[in-house]
Coordinates of C-alpha atoms and ligand atoms in Angstrom, one line a residue:
M1 CA -54.9 51.0 -89.8
T2 CA -56.8 49.7 -86.7
Y3 CA -57.8 47.1 -89.5
L4 CA -54.4 47.5 -91.3
R5 CA -53.1 46.2 -87.9
L6 CA -55.9 43.9 -87.0
I7 CA -54.8 41.8 -90.0
L8 CA -51.5 42.2 -89.6
F9 CA -51.5 40.0 -86.1
I10 CA -54.9 37.9 -87.2
S11 CA -52.0 36.5 -89.9
I12 CA -49.4 36.6 -87.2
V13 CA -50.8 34.1 -85.2
I14 CA -51.9 32.1 -87.4
F15 CA -48.8 32.0 -88.4
L16 CA -47.4 30.8 -85.2
I17 CA -50.1 28.1 -84.8
S18 CA -49.5 26.7 -88.3
C19 CA -46.0 26.8 -88.0
E20 CA -47.1 25.0 -84.0
K21 CA -49.3 22.8 -86.0
D22 CA -45.6 21.8 -88.4
D23 CA -43.5 21.4 -85.9
P24 CA -43.8 18.4 -84.0
T25 CA -40.8 19.0 -81.7
S26 CA -43.3 22.5 -80.1
P27 CA -41.2 23.7 -77.5
K28 CA -42.9 23.5 -74.0
D29 CA -40.5 26.3 -71.8
F30 CA -41.0 29.5 -73.2
P31 CA -38.0 32.0 -72.2
P32 CA -38.5 34.7 -70.0
V33 CA -38.9 38.2 -71.8
L34 CA -37.9 41.4 -69.7
S35 CA -39.4 44.9 -70.4
N36 CA -39.5 48.7 -68.7
L37 CA -35.8 49.0 -67.4
A38 CA -36.4 51.6 -65.2
V39 CA -32.9 53.2 -64.1
P40 CA -32.8 56.7 -62.8
D41 CA -30.6 59.3 -65.2
T42 CA -28.2 60.7 -62.4
I43 CA -26.8 58.9 -59.0
L44 CA -25.9 60.8 -56.6
T45 CA -23.3 59.8 -54.4
G46 CA -22.3 61.2 -50.9
I47 CA -25.5 62.0 -50.0
D48 CA -27.2 59.3 -47.9
Q49 CA -29.7 59.0 -51.0
S50 CA -30.3 55.4 -52.6
Y51 CA -32.4 55.2 -55.5
L52 CA -35.0 52.2 -56.6
I53 CA -34.6 50.4 -60.4
T54 CA -37.5 47.8 -61.7
V55 CA -37.8 45.7 -64.9
K56 CA -41.2 43.6 -65.6
C57 CA -40.1 39.7 -66.5
E58 CA -42.9 37.7 -67.9
D59 CA -42.7 34.2 -68.6
A60 CA -45.1 32.7 -70.5
N61 CA -44.8 29.1 -68.3
G62 CA -45.9 31.5 -65.7
L63 CA -44.3 34.0 -63.4
D64 CA -43.0 30.7 -61.1
D65 CA -40.9 29.7 -64.2
I66 CA -38.7 32.4 -63.5
D67 CA -35.4 31.5 -62.1
T68 CA -33.2 34.5 -61.4
V69 CA -33.4 38.7 -62.6
R70 CA -29.5 39.3 -62.8
Y71 CA -27.9 43.2 -63.4
K72 CA -24.9 44.0 -63.5
I73 CA -22.8 47.7 -63.5
L74 CA -20.1 47.7 -65.9
S75 CA -18.0 51.2 -66.3
K76 CA -17.3 53.1 -69.2
A77 CA -14.1 50.6 -70.0
E78 CA -17.0 47.8 -69.9
Q79 CA -15.4 46.8 -66.8
L80 CA -17.9 44.6 -64.4
I81 CA -19.1 46.4 -61.1
V82 CA -21.1 44.8 -59.6
S83 CA -23.4 41.5 -60.7
E84 CA -25.7 41.1 -58.3
I85 CA -30.1 39.4 -58.0
M86 CA -33.0 41.3 -58.6
F87 CA -36.0 40.3 -56.0
D88 CA -40.2 40.6 -56.8
D89 CA -40.4 39.6 -53.0
G90 CA -41.1 42.6 -51.2
S91 CA -37.9 43.4 -49.8
H92 CA -35.2 45.3 -51.4
G93 CA -37.4 47.9 -52.1
D94 CA -39.4 45.9 -54.1
N95 CA -43.6 46.9 -53.0
V96 CA -45.6 44.3 -54.5
P97 CA -44.6 40.4 -54.0
K98 CA -44.8 37.6 -56.9
D99 CA -46.0 40.8 -59.0
G100 CA -43.9 40.2 -61.6
K101 CA -42.0 43.8 -61.2
Y102 CA -38.3 43.4 -60.0
S103 CA -37.5 45.1 -57.8
I104 CA -33.4 46.6 -56.3
R105 CA -32.7 49.0 -53.8
L106 CA -28.9 50.8 -54.8
K107 CA -26.4 53.4 -53.7
L108 CA -23.4 53.8 -54.7
D109 CA -20.1 55.2 -54.5
L110 CA -18.6 55.0 -57.3
K111 CA -16.6 58.2 -59.3
E112 CA -18.2 60.6 -61.3
E113 CA -18.3 59.0 -64.8
S114 CA -20.9 56.9 -67.0
Y115 CA -22.2 53.7 -66.0
R116 CA -24.5 50.8 -68.0
F117 CA -27.4 48.7 -66.3
V118 CA -27.5 45.4 -68.2
V119 CA -30.1 43.1 -66.6
H120 CA -31.2 39.5 -68.1
A121 CA -33.3 37.0 -66.8
V122 CA -33.1 33.4 -66.3
D123 CA -36.0 31.2 -65.6
R124 CA -35.8 27.1 -64.5
A125 CA -35.6 25.6 -67.4
K126 CA -32.2 27.6 -67.8
L127 CA -33.8 29.5 -70.7
R128 CA -32.4 33.2 -71.0
S129 CA -34.5 36.6 -71.4
N130 CA -33.7 39.4 -74.1
E131 CA -31.1 41.9 -72.1
L132 CA -32.2 45.5 -71.4
N133 CA -29.7 47.6 -70.7
A134 CA -30.1 51.8 -70.0
E135 CA -27.2 54.1 -69.0
F136 CA -27.0 56.1 -65.9
F137 CA -24.3 59.1 -64.6
V138 CA -22.8 58.9 -61.1
K139 CA -21.7 62.4 -59.6
P140 CA -21.2 63.7 -56.4
G141 CA -23.8 65.2 -54.1
N142 CA -25.0 68.6 -52.7
F143 CA -26.0 69.3 -49.3
A144 CA -29.2 71.2 -49.2
P145 CA -28.1 74.2 -46.3
I146 CA -28.7 73.8 -42.9
I147 CA -29.8 76.6 -40.7
T148 CA -29.1 76.3 -37.3
K149 CA -29.5 79.3 -34.8
Y150 CA -32.7 80.9 -35.1
H151 CA -34.3 84.2 -33.4
I152 CA -37.7 85.4 -34.2
P153 CA -40.1 87.0 -32.7
D154 CA -43.2 84.6 -30.7
T155 CA -45.8 87.0 -32.4
V156 CA -47.1 89.0 -34.1
Y157 CA -49.0 92.2 -33.0
V158 CA -51.1 93.5 -34.9
D159 CA -52.5 96.5 -33.1
E160 CA -49.2 98.6 -33.6
I161 CA -46.7 99.1 -35.7
V162 CA -43.4 97.2 -34.1
P163 CA -39.7 96.4 -35.2
F164 CA -39.7 92.2 -36.0
Y165 CA -36.3 91.1 -36.2
L166 CA -35.5 87.8 -38.1
S167 CA -32.1 86.4 -37.8
V168 CA -30.9 82.9 -38.1
Q169 CA -27.1 81.0 -38.7
A170 CA -27.0 79.5 -42.1
T171 CA -24.1 77.1 -42.9
D172 CA -23.6 74.4 -45.8
P173 CA -22.5 70.9 -45.0
D174 CA -21.1 70.7 -48.6
S175 CA -17.0 71.8 -48.3
L176 CA -16.8 74.0 -51.4
D177 CA -20.5 74.9 -51.3
F178 CA -21.8 78.3 -50.2
I179 CA -24.8 80.5 -49.0
K180 CA -26.5 81.7 -51.5
E181 CA -29.6 83.5 -50.2
V182 CA -31.5 83.3 -47.5
T183 CA -35.5 84.4 -48.1
Y184 CA -38.1 85.1 -45.8
Q185 CA -41.8 85.3 -46.4
I186 CA -44.9 86.2 -44.1
L187 CA -48.4 84.5 -45.1
E188 CA -51.2 86.6 -43.6
P189 CA -53.9 84.7 -42.0
S190 CA -56.2 84.6 -45.1
L191 CA -53.0 83.1 -46.8
A192 CA -52.0 85.9 -48.7
I193 CA -48.3 86.6 -48.7
A194 CA -47.9 89.5 -46.5
E195 CA -44.4 90.5 -46.3
Q196 CA -41.3 88.9 -48.1
G197 CA -37.3 89.9 -49.2
Q198 CA -34.4 88.7 -48.0
L199 CA -32.2 88.5 -44.4
N200 CA -28.4 89.7 -45.2
D201 CA -24.6 88.4 -43.4
Q202 CA -23.8 91.9 -45.3
G203 CA -23.7 94.2 -41.6
M204 CA -27.4 95.8 -42.9
N205 CA -30.7 96.5 -42.0
G206 CA -30.9 94.9 -38.5
D207 CA -27.7 92.6 -38.9
S208 CA -24.8 93.9 -36.7
L209 CA -21.8 92.0 -38.3
A210 CA -21.1 91.4 -42.1
D211 CA -19.9 87.3 -43.2
D212 CA -20.3 85.6 -40.0
G213 CA -23.1 83.3 -41.3
I214 CA -25.6 84.8 -38.9
Y215 CA -28.5 85.9 -41.6
S216 CA -30.7 88.8 -40.6
I217 CA -33.2 91.4 -41.3
E218 CA -35.2 94.0 -39.2
T219 CA -38.6 95.2 -40.7
T220 CA -41.8 95.7 -38.5
T221 CA -45.5 95.3 -38.1
V222 CA -46.7 97.2 -40.7
F223 CA -47.7 94.2 -42.5
A224 CA -50.3 93.1 -39.9
S225 CA -52.0 96.3 -39.6
W226 CA -55.4 95.4 -37.6
K227 CA -55.2 91.1 -39.4
F228 CA -56.4 88.5 -36.6
G229 CA -55.1 85.4 -36.9
P230 CA -52.6 82.6 -37.6
Y231 CA -49.5 83.9 -39.3
R232 CA -47.0 82.5 -40.9
L233 CA -43.2 82.3 -41.3
I234 CA -41.0 80.5 -43.9
I235 CA -36.8 81.2 -44.6
R236 CA -35.1 79.6 -46.5
A237 CA -31.4 79.4 -47.4
F238 CA -29.9 78.2 -50.7
D239 CA -26.9 77.4 -52.0
N240 CA -25.0 78.5 -54.7
H241 CA -27.0 74.6 -56.6
N242 CA -30.0 76.1 -55.8
N243 CA -30.6 73.2 -53.2
A244 CA -32.5 75.1 -50.2
S245 CA -33.4 74.2 -46.7
E246 CA -37.2 75.4 -45.0
S247 CA -38.0 76.3 -42.2
I248 CA -41.5 77.2 -41.1
C249 CA -43.3 78.7 -38.4
N250 CA -46.8 80.0 -37.3
L251 CA -46.7 82.7 -35.7
P252 CA -50.0 83.7 -33.3
W253 CA -51.4 87.3 -33.2
A254 CA -51.0 89.7 -29.9
K255 CA -51.2 93.3 -29.2
V256 CA -49.3 95.9 -27.7
K257 CA -52.4 97.2 -25.4
L258 CA -55.4 96.2 -23.9
G259 CA -57.1 99.3 -25.4
V260 CA -60.6 99.8 -25.2
P261 CA -64.3 98.3 -25.6
P262 CA -66.3 98.3 -28.1
Q263 CA -69.4 100.6 -28.6
I264 CA -72.8 99.4 -30.0
F265 CA -75.9 101.7 -31.7
N266 CA -78.6 102.3 -34.2
L267 CA -80.4 99.2 -33.1
V268 CA -82.5 97.5 -36.0
A269 CA -85.8 95.5 -35.0
P270 CA -89.0 95.3 -34.9
D271 CA -91.5 96.4 -31.3
T272 CA -94.0 94.4 -32.5
I273 CA -94.8 90.9 -34.5
K274 CA -97.7 89.6 -35.8
K275 CA -97.6 85.5 -35.0
P276 CA -98.2 83.8 -38.2
L277 CA -100.6 81.0 -38.4
T278 CA -98.2 79.0 -40.1
G279 CA -95.2 78.2 -41.2
V280 CA -92.6 81.5 -40.0
K281 CA -92.5 84.8 -39.7
T282 CA -88.6 86.7 -40.5
F283 CA -87.4 89.3 -39.4
L284 CA -84.5 91.7 -39.5
L285 CA -82.3 92.5 -36.6
K286 CA -79.3 94.9 -37.7
L287 CA -76.7 97.7 -35.7
T288 CA -73.5 99.4 -35.8
A289 CA -70.5 98.1 -33.3
T290 CA -67.6 100.6 -33.4
D291 CA -64.1 100.1 -31.5
D292 CA -61.6 103.4 -30.9
D293 CA -58.7 101.4 -30.9
N294 CA -59.9 100.0 -34.8
D295 CA -63.0 99.2 -36.3
K296 CA -61.3 96.1 -36.9
D297 CA -61.1 94.9 -33.5
I298 CA -64.7 93.8 -33.0
K299 CA -64.6 89.8 -32.5
E300 CA -68.2 89.7 -32.6
V301 CA -71.1 90.6 -32.1
I302 CA -74.1 88.8 -30.3
F303 CA -77.2 87.9 -28.1
N304 CA -79.0 86.7 -26.1
S305 CA -82.8 86.4 -26.1
Y306 CA -85.4 85.4 -23.7
K307 CA -89.1 84.1 -24.0
P308 CA -92.0 85.4 -22.5
G309 CA -91.7 84.8 -18.4
G310 CA -87.4 85.4 -19.1
V311 CA -86.3 81.6 -19.9
P312 CA -83.8 81.8 -21.9
A313 CA -84.1 81.1 -26.1
Q314 CA -82.0 77.7 -26.3
G315 CA -79.4 77.9 -28.8
N316 CA -78.0 81.6 -26.5
P317 CA -76.4 83.2 -27.4
F318 CA -77.0 83.8 -31.2
N319 CA -74.2 85.8 -33.6
L320 CA -75.1 88.6 -35.4
Y321 CA -72.9 89.1 -39.2
D322 CA -71.3 91.9 -41.1
D323 CA -69.9 89.0 -44.0
G324 CA -72.0 90.7 -47.1
D325 CA -74.1 87.5 -46.9
L326 CA -77.6 89.2 -48.0
E327 CA -79.4 86.3 -48.2
G328 CA -77.8 84.4 -45.1
N329 CA -78.3 86.5 -42.8
G330 CA -79.3 89.8 -44.5
D331 CA -76.1 92.0 -44.1
A332 CA -76.0 94.4 -47.0
I333 CA -72.5 95.6 -47.2
A334 CA -69.2 93.1 -45.5
G335 CA -67.0 95.2 -43.0
D336 CA -69.2 98.5 -43.3
N337 CA -69.6 97.6 -39.1
I338 CA -73.3 97.1 -39.3
F339 CA -74.1 93.8 -38.4
S340 CA -77.1 91.7 -39.2
R341 CA -79.3 88.7 -38.9
I342 CA -82.8 87.1 -40.1
F343 CA -84.5 86.2 -37.0
V344 CA -87.5 83.6 -37.4
I345 CA -90.5 84.0 -35.7
T346 CA -92.8 80.3 -36.0
S347 CA -96.3 79.6 -35.0
S348 CA -95.3 77.4 -32.5
N349 CA -93.8 80.7 -30.6
T350 CA -95.4 81.8 -27.6
V351 CA -97.5 85.0 -27.5
G352 CA -95.9 88.2 -25.0
D353 CA -93.1 89.8 -24.5
Y354 CA -89.6 88.6 -25.8
R355 CA -86.4 90.9 -24.6
F356 CA -83.2 90.9 -26.7
E357 CA -79.7 91.8 -25.1
F358 CA -77.3 92.8 -27.8
Q359 CA -73.6 93.3 -27.3
A360 CA -70.2 93.3 -28.5
I361 CA -66.9 92.0 -28.0
D362 CA -63.8 93.1 -29.3
Y363 CA -60.2 91.2 -30.0
S364 CA -59.0 91.8 -25.6
D365 CA -61.8 90.0 -25.1
L366 CA -63.7 93.9 -23.6
V367 CA -67.8 93.9 -23.3
S368 CA -69.1 96.6 -25.0
N369 CA -72.3 98.6 -23.4
I370 CA -75.3 96.1 -23.6
I371 CA -78.5 97.1 -25.5
T372 CA -82.2 96.0 -24.5
H373 CA -85.0 95.6 -26.9
N374 CA -87.8 93.9 -26.1
L375 CA -90.8 92.8 -29.0
T376 CA -94.2 91.7 -28.6
V377 CA -95.1 89.0 -30.5
I378 CA -99.7 89.0 -30.9
Q379 CA -101.8 86.3 -31.8
Ligands
CA401 CA1 -24.4 72.5 -50.7
CA402 CA1 -24.5 88.8 -39.6
CA403 CA1 -60.7 97.3 -28.7
CA404 CA1 -72.2 94.4 -42.5

């Protein structure tokens, strides 16, 4: 197939060359050629939106030989609506000047029916290009609804189940349109959907008055139970054309109560370590941290380490982890309140007594008891 095409192409070229040779009056001027006309299928009016129309124009005598690219818009009854030129100078919606792509940005206020966009080009020798056409339809646009007033919580309480009340005023700018529904979605810190549903204007579930354009819902913070991090609330109002307004707010977590401090116990750590002659020696530190408010209330577990003579280690404080990363942190199971860390002694460590002080901190920044542990490094 490709081979056949190649032969056909070569024959055409030979034919054209022979024609030229045979024709003593061979033209030096070639007409411009239009291609790739792009016109939107539908143009909406009355919504302050403009539309970009582009066409490619080439000329065998070079782009400078193109004089004008002219378009006209004809009504269904072939009546001329407008006749203007298109641009390749970086203006009127044209992106790149002098690349042969001509553009015009149109904002039309025409009655609802179909129209025809017709374009042709003329070069400096007054040679006229082929003509390209595209049909498009004009219809009145429709605005998305607008949410004008908000009544939403400024935080998400994670430590107690409390009412969570949402209320917005939604209107649609189009006189013949209406609000079909108002939805909400709450994303938890992991961005998973924590809760979603509808606000109503039927005077129920927290909506105080029916049909007043104020949409409400009263739910609770049960979705947020002890999940710390930023929450995201998305409220969308849909009209009868499925146009939607969208509002997104970020809500930080908060606590109703300060609560009680965490506790730590069951420290596992070696008492004595023989220093390696070369390289490093690792050992595991782990302990259990709990909190009477909720075991998820532990924000972090840390320790400070002091070298022989009481000099604090560089890099204090160090974190212990409850992330199930056995290889990296020595933690066997994530979320079991056993916090772990792999600690390293090198051949350059000083011999003597090292002191470790462990402590947990909760999300109210309350601190636990301190467990002090001594580790003797020997030669
Ligand atoms: Ca609308
Ligand atoms: Ca209402
Ligand atoms: Ca606590
Ligand atoms: Ca663990």
